[in-house]
Coordinates of C-alpha atoms and ligand atoms in Angstrom, one line a residue:
M21 CA 9.7 38.4 12.5
T22 CA 11.2 41.7 11.7
A23 CA 11.5 43.5 8.3
G24 CA 15.5 43.7 8.8
P25 CA 17.7 46.1 7.3
A26 CA 15.9 49.1 5.6
D27 CA 17.8 48.4 2.2
P28 CA 16.9 45.3 0.6
C29 CA 20.2 44.7 -0.5
E30 CA 21.7 44.4 2.8
P31 CA 22.0 41.2 4.6
T32 CA 20.3 40.1 7.8
P33 CA 22.5 39.5 10.9
R34 CA 23.9 36.2 10.9
P35 CA 21.0 33.9 12.5
Q36 CA 22.7 32.4 15.7
E37 CA 20.9 29.1 15.1
G38 CA 21.2 27.3 11.8
V39 CA 18.4 25.2 10.6
V40 CA 18.2 22.2 8.3
S41 CA 14.8 20.7 6.8
W42 CA 15.5 17.1 6.4
N43 CA 12.8 15.1 4.2
I44 CA 14.0 11.7 5.9
N45 CA 11.6 9.4 3.8
T46 CA 9.1 9.5 1.1
A47 CA 6.9 7.0 2.6
C48 CA 3.4 7.9 3.9
N49 CA 0.5 6.2 5.2
Y50 CA -1.8 8.9 3.6
R51 CA -2.2 9.6 -0.2
C52 CA -3.7 13.4 0.0
G53 CA -4.9 14.5 -3.6
Y54 CA -3.1 17.6 -3.1
C55 CA 0.2 16.0 -1.9
T56 CA 3.2 17.6 -3.9
Q57 CA 5.2 14.4 -3.5
R58 CA 2.1 12.2 -5.3
F59 CA 4.0 12.1 -8.3
K60 CA 7.3 10.6 -7.0
E61 CA 8.2 7.2 -8.4
D62 CA 9.4 5.9 -5.4
R63 CA 7.2 6.5 -2.4
N64 CA 8.8 3.8 -0.1
R65 CA 12.4 5.2 0.4
W66 CA 13.8 6.3 3.9
S67 CA 17.0 7.3 5.3
R68 CA 18.8 4.2 6.2
D69 CA 22.1 4.9 7.6
T70 CA 21.5 6.6 10.9
P71 CA 25.2 6.5 12.2
R72 CA 26.5 8.2 9.3
F73 CA 23.8 10.9 9.3
L74 CA 24.4 11.5 12.9
E75 CA 28.0 11.6 12.3
A76 CA 27.4 14.5 9.8
F77 CA 25.1 16.4 12.2
A78 CA 28.1 16.2 14.9
R79 CA 30.1 18.3 12.7
L80 CA 27.5 20.9 12.0
P81 CA 29.1 24.2 13.8
G82 CA 26.9 25.3 16.9
R83 CA 23.3 24.3 17.7
W84 CA 21.1 23.7 14.7
E85 CA 17.2 23.0 14.6
V86 CA 16.7 19.9 12.5
K87 CA 13.3 19.9 11.2
L88 CA 12.1 16.4 10.1
S89 CA 9.5 15.9 7.6
G90 CA 8.9 13.2 4.7
G91 CA 6.5 11.5 3.6
E92 CA 5.6 10.8 6.9
P93 CA 8.5 10.7 9.7
F94 CA 6.3 8.6 12.0
V95 CA 6.2 5.8 9.6
Q96 CA 10.2 5.7 9.5
P97 CA 11.5 2.8 11.4
T98 CA 14.6 4.7 12.9
L99 CA 12.9 7.8 14.0
E100 CA 13.5 7.3 17.7
G101 CA 17.2 6.6 17.1
I102 CA 17.3 9.6 14.7
V103 CA 15.7 12.0 17.4
A104 CA 17.7 10.6 20.6
G105 CA 21.1 11.0 18.5
L106 CA 20.2 14.6 17.4
A107 CA 19.0 15.5 21.1
A108 CA 22.4 13.9 22.6
L109 CA 24.3 16.2 20.0
G110 CA 22.9 19.1 21.4
H111 CA 20.6 20.2 18.3
R112 CA 16.8 20.9 18.6
I113 CA 14.3 18.8 16.9
S114 CA 11.3 19.9 15.0
I115 CA 8.9 17.7 12.9
V116 CA 6.0 18.0 10.5
T117 CA 3.5 15.0 10.7
N118 CA 0.1 14.0 9.7
F119 CA -0.2 13.2 13.6
S120 CA -1.8 9.8 12.7
A121 CA 0.8 7.8 15.1
P122 CA -0.8 6.5 18.2
R123 CA -0.1 8.1 21.6
E124 CA 2.2 5.5 22.6
K125 CA 4.6 6.7 19.5
L126 CA 4.1 10.1 20.3
E127 CA 5.5 9.4 23.9
A128 CA 8.1 7.5 22.6
F129 CA 9.3 10.6 20.5
V130 CA 8.8 13.2 23.5
A131 CA 11.3 10.6 25.7
A132 CA 13.8 10.3 22.9
A133 CA 13.9 14.2 22.3
A134 CA 14.8 14.9 25.7
G135 CA 13.2 18.0 26.1
R136 CA 14.8 19.4 22.9
V137 CA 11.8 19.8 20.8
G138 CA 11.4 23.1 18.7
V139 CA 8.0 23.1 16.7
F140 CA 5.7 19.9 16.4
S141 CA 3.6 20.9 13.4
C142 CA 0.4 18.5 13.3
S143 CA -0.9 18.6 9.8
L144 CA -4.6 18.3 9.7
H145 CA -5.5 16.3 6.5
L146 CA -9.4 16.8 6.3
P147 CA -9.6 13.6 4.0
Y148 CA -8.6 11.6 6.7
V149 CA -9.9 13.5 9.9
D150 CA -13.6 14.2 9.5
G151 CA -16.7 14.7 11.5
D152 CA -17.1 16.6 14.8
D153 CA -15.9 13.6 17.1
E154 CA -12.5 13.1 14.7
L155 CA -12.0 17.0 14.6
D156 CA -12.4 17.1 18.5
G157 CA -9.9 14.1 18.9
F158 CA -7.4 15.6 16.9
F159 CA -7.3 18.7 18.7
R160 CA -7.4 17.2 22.1
K161 CA -4.4 15.0 21.3
A162 CA -2.6 18.1 20.0
A163 CA -3.3 19.7 23.3
W164 CA -2.3 16.5 25.1
L165 CA 1.3 16.5 23.1
Q166 CA 1.8 20.3 24.0
A167 CA 1.6 19.4 27.9
E168 CA 3.7 16.4 27.4
L169 CA 6.5 18.2 25.5
Q170 CA 6.4 21.4 27.9
A171 CA 6.7 19.0 31.0
A172 CA 9.5 17.0 29.0
H173 CA 11.2 20.6 28.3
A174 CA 11.0 21.5 31.8
R175 CA 12.7 18.0 33.2
A176 CA 15.5 18.5 30.4
E177 CA 19.0 18.0 31.3
T178 CA 20.7 17.7 28.0
P179 CA 23.9 19.0 26.7
A180 CA 24.7 22.5 25.3
R181 CA 26.9 23.0 22.4
A182 CA 29.6 25.3 21.8
G183 CA 29.0 28.2 19.9
A184 CA 25.1 28.0 20.2
P185 CA 22.6 30.4 21.7
A186 CA 22.2 29.8 25.5
D187 CA 18.6 29.6 25.7
L188 CA 16.7 26.3 24.8
P189 CA 13.3 27.8 23.4
R190 CA 10.0 26.1 24.8
P191 CA 8.7 23.6 22.4
R192 CA 5.5 24.5 20.8
V193 CA 2.6 22.5 19.0
C194 CA 1.1 24.0 16.0
V195 CA -1.9 22.8 13.5
T196 CA -1.7 23.2 10.0
T197 CA -3.9 22.4 7.1
V198 CA -3.6 23.0 3.5
A199 CA -5.9 25.7 2.1
T200 CA -7.6 23.7 -0.7
R201 CA -10.8 25.2 -2.5
D202 CA -12.8 22.5 -0.8
A203 CA -11.1 23.5 2.9
L204 CA -11.8 27.2 2.7
P205 CA -15.5 27.4 3.8
R206 CA -14.2 25.3 7.0
L207 CA -10.9 27.5 7.9
G208 CA -12.6 29.9 10.3
D209 CA -14.2 27.0 12.2
L210 CA -10.9 25.0 12.1
A211 CA -9.1 28.2 13.3
R212 CA -11.6 28.6 16.2
R213 CA -11.2 24.9 17.4
S214 CA -7.6 25.3 17.2
K215 CA -7.6 28.6 19.8
A216 CA -10.0 26.8 22.0
A217 CA -7.3 24.2 22.3
G218 CA -4.4 26.8 22.8
L219 CA -2.8 26.0 19.5
P220 CA -1.8 28.2 16.7
F221 CA -3.4 27.4 13.4
K222 CA -1.4 27.9 10.1
L223 CA -2.1 27.8 6.3
Q224 CA -0.3 26.2 3.6
P225 CA -1.4 27.4 0.0
E226 CA -2.3 24.5 -2.3
K227 CA 0.1 23.9 -5.0
Q228 CA -0.5 22.1 -8.3
D229 CA 2.3 21.4 -10.6
R230 CA 4.5 23.0 -7.9
E231 CA 3.1 26.1 -8.4
V232 CA 0.5 28.0 -5.8
I233 CA -2.8 27.6 -7.4
R234 CA -4.7 30.7 -8.6
Y235 CA -6.9 31.9 -5.8
T236 CA -9.6 34.4 -6.5
D237 CA -9.2 37.7 -4.6
G238 CA -12.0 36.6 -2.0
E239 CA -10.2 33.4 -1.5
E240 CA -6.7 35.5 -0.9
R241 CA -8.5 37.5 1.4
T242 CA -9.7 34.4 3.5
I243 CA -6.3 33.0 3.6
L244 CA -4.6 36.4 4.5
A245 CA -7.0 37.0 7.2
L246 CA -5.5 33.6 8.7
G247 CA -2.3 35.0 8.5
G248 CA -1.3 33.9 5.0
H249 CA 1.2 31.0 4.4
N250 CA 2.7 29.9 7.7
F251 CA 1.7 33.4 9.4
T252 CA 4.1 35.0 7.3
G253 CA 1.3 37.6 6.0
R254 CA 1.6 36.7 2.4
I255 CA 0.8 33.7 0.3
V256 CA 3.7 33.9 -2.2
H257 CA 6.8 35.8 -1.5
R258 CA 9.6 37.2 -3.8
F259 CA 12.8 37.7 -2.6
E260 CA 14.7 37.4 -6.1
G261 CA 18.3 39.1 -6.0
R262 CA 18.2 39.8 -2.0
P263 CA 20.8 38.4 0.1
C264 CA 19.8 35.3 1.8
W265 CA 21.4 33.0 4.3
A266 CA 20.1 29.8 2.9
G267 CA 22.9 27.4 1.9
S268 CA 24.8 29.0 5.0
R269 CA 22.4 29.0 8.2
Y270 CA 19.6 26.7 6.2
F271 CA 19.4 23.9 4.1
I272 CA 17.5 21.3 3.1
L273 CA 18.3 17.6 2.8
D274 CA 16.6 14.4 1.3
D275 CA 16.6 10.8 2.3
E276 CA 19.4 9.8 0.8
G277 CA 21.8 12.6 2.1
T278 CA 22.0 15.0 -0.8
A279 CA 21.8 18.9 0.4
Y280 CA 20.5 21.9 -1.5
R281 CA 20.3 25.3 -0.6
C282 CA 16.7 25.5 -0.3
Y283 CA 13.6 23.9 -1.7
P284 CA 13.2 26.1 -5.1
A285 CA 17.1 25.1 -5.5
R286 CA 16.0 21.3 -5.4
R287 CA 13.1 21.8 -7.3
F288 CA 15.5 23.3 -10.3
R289 CA 18.2 21.1 -9.5
V290 CA 20.8 24.1 -8.6
E291 CA 22.8 25.1 -5.7
R292 CA 23.2 21.6 -4.9
M293 CA 25.5 21.7 -2.0
G294 CA 26.7 18.1 -2.2
R295 CA 26.6 15.1 0.0
F296 CA 25.8 16.2 3.7
I297 CA 27.1 12.8 4.9
A298 CA 30.5 13.1 3.2
Q299 CA 33.6 14.5 5.1
G300 CA 33.9 17.3 2.7
F301 CA 30.6 19.0 2.8
R302 CA 31.0 22.7 3.4
L303 CA 28.4 25.5 4.4
A304 CA 28.9 28.9 2.8
D305 CA 30.5 31.3 4.9
V306 CA 28.4 34.4 4.0
P307 CA 24.7 35.1 2.5
S308 CA 24.4 35.3 -1.2
P309 CA 21.7 36.5 -3.6
C310 CA 18.5 34.6 -4.0
L311 CA 17.9 33.3 -7.7
Y312 CA 14.4 32.2 -7.6
A313 CA 11.3 34.1 -8.9
A314 CA 9.2 32.7 -5.9
C315 CA 10.2 31.7 -2.3
N316 CA 8.1 29.2 -0.5
C317 CA 10.5 28.5 2.3
T318 CA 8.7 29.8 5.4
V319 CA 11.5 28.4 7.8
P320 CA 14.0 30.9 6.6
I321 CA 11.7 33.6 6.2
A322 CA 10.2 33.3 9.7
R323 CA 13.6 33.2 10.9
G324 CA 14.8 36.5 9.2
M325 CA 17.4 35.0 6.7
M326 CA 16.7 37.7 4.0
P327 CA 15.6 41.4 4.2
L328 CA 11.9 41.9 4.1
A329 CA 12.2 45.6 3.4
G330 CA 9.5 47.1 1.1
L331 CA 7.2 44.2 2.0
E332 CA 4.2 45.1 4.2
A333 CA 4.4 43.8 7.7
S334 CA 2.6 40.9 8.5
R335 CA -0.9 41.1 10.2
I336 CA 0.3 38.7 12.6
D337 CA 3.0 39.0 15.3
F338 CA 4.6 35.4 15.0
E339 CA 7.7 36.2 16.6
E340 CA 6.9 33.4 19.3
D341 CA 5.5 31.1 16.6
L342 CA 7.9 30.5 14.0
S343 CA 7.0 27.6 11.4
Ligands
LIG8 S1 0.2 13.2 4.7 FE1 1.4 14.8 3.8 S2 3.1 13.4 2.6 FE2 1.3 12.0 3.3 S3 0.3 12.3 1.4 FE3 -0.5 13.7 2.8 S4 0.4 15.5 2.0 FE4 1.7 14.0 1.4
LIG9 S1 14.1 30.9 -2.5 FE1 13.8 31.6 -0.3 S2 15.1 30.4 0.9 FE2 15.6 30.0 -1.1 S3 17.5 31.5 -1.6 FE3 15.5 32.5 -2.2 S4 15.0 33.9 -0.4 FE4 16.6 32.2 0.1

């Protein structure tokens, strides 16, 4: 990640590849105490109309990275069809999962993605993966998956997309965990295990009532020493007033097909972009000022969609390691 223009009012260059974060369901086989969705009334919803979603993805200009999350994407009955459809359209597929799916399901995902995986994020939920054996198994499985994805990428012969960047970046597996107060003393050990498995280890700050919890100075130092939120070098970001490409080269999509500019926009129910699956869906042509006091959208941050001038540089070069 680079700081972009020196003037924080000047937009960054137009990102070649767009990114959409698609929460394909609210269903999950876990019930983590820190889950930001735990108060949702309906935790059994899932995107049902795959053909209509794929038609809408076919209308997007150029190649997009479609980042699938939920809920838990691997409990979605139509996951393989969605992934195969996106790959056939020439997009790339990233995914965030609690990584509880068995190897057979992961193999089916690898086959469906046909070499077009971007980032595969394995969320380590310590209440469900504990003890040395289970932890070893988690990291072994993640390292195995990395090898499978890279072999599939090397074999890939899938379509390019007009107006898209020519390169197809290599897939990357990373391990993430939520930096709860209980987890903080264990983070150093987990980071070492991840490194030994050849995988980046990223942190997400814990949120309560949708706000990052108040860490002590010492707790913040622990998190920052491991790269901050998803290697962005900070725990909370503030870009209010700065031009941002979210709404044009990035947006979020829910399981029912409604699009918002970014996560804070959805939270406050503003900057609704309408029905993605409707013919009339439109992306903004140009970047526009950020309206929010805090930004927790590490996907557009890592892809340089807003100027970072005036912020300290990250301690970790994560150019190769986008969230
Ligand atoms: S695995 Fe993720 S979606 Fe499921 S309960 Fe835990 S934090 Fe929530
Ligand atoms: S909150 Fe973040 S992603 Fe959303 S408009 Fe502001 S800077 Fe962009």
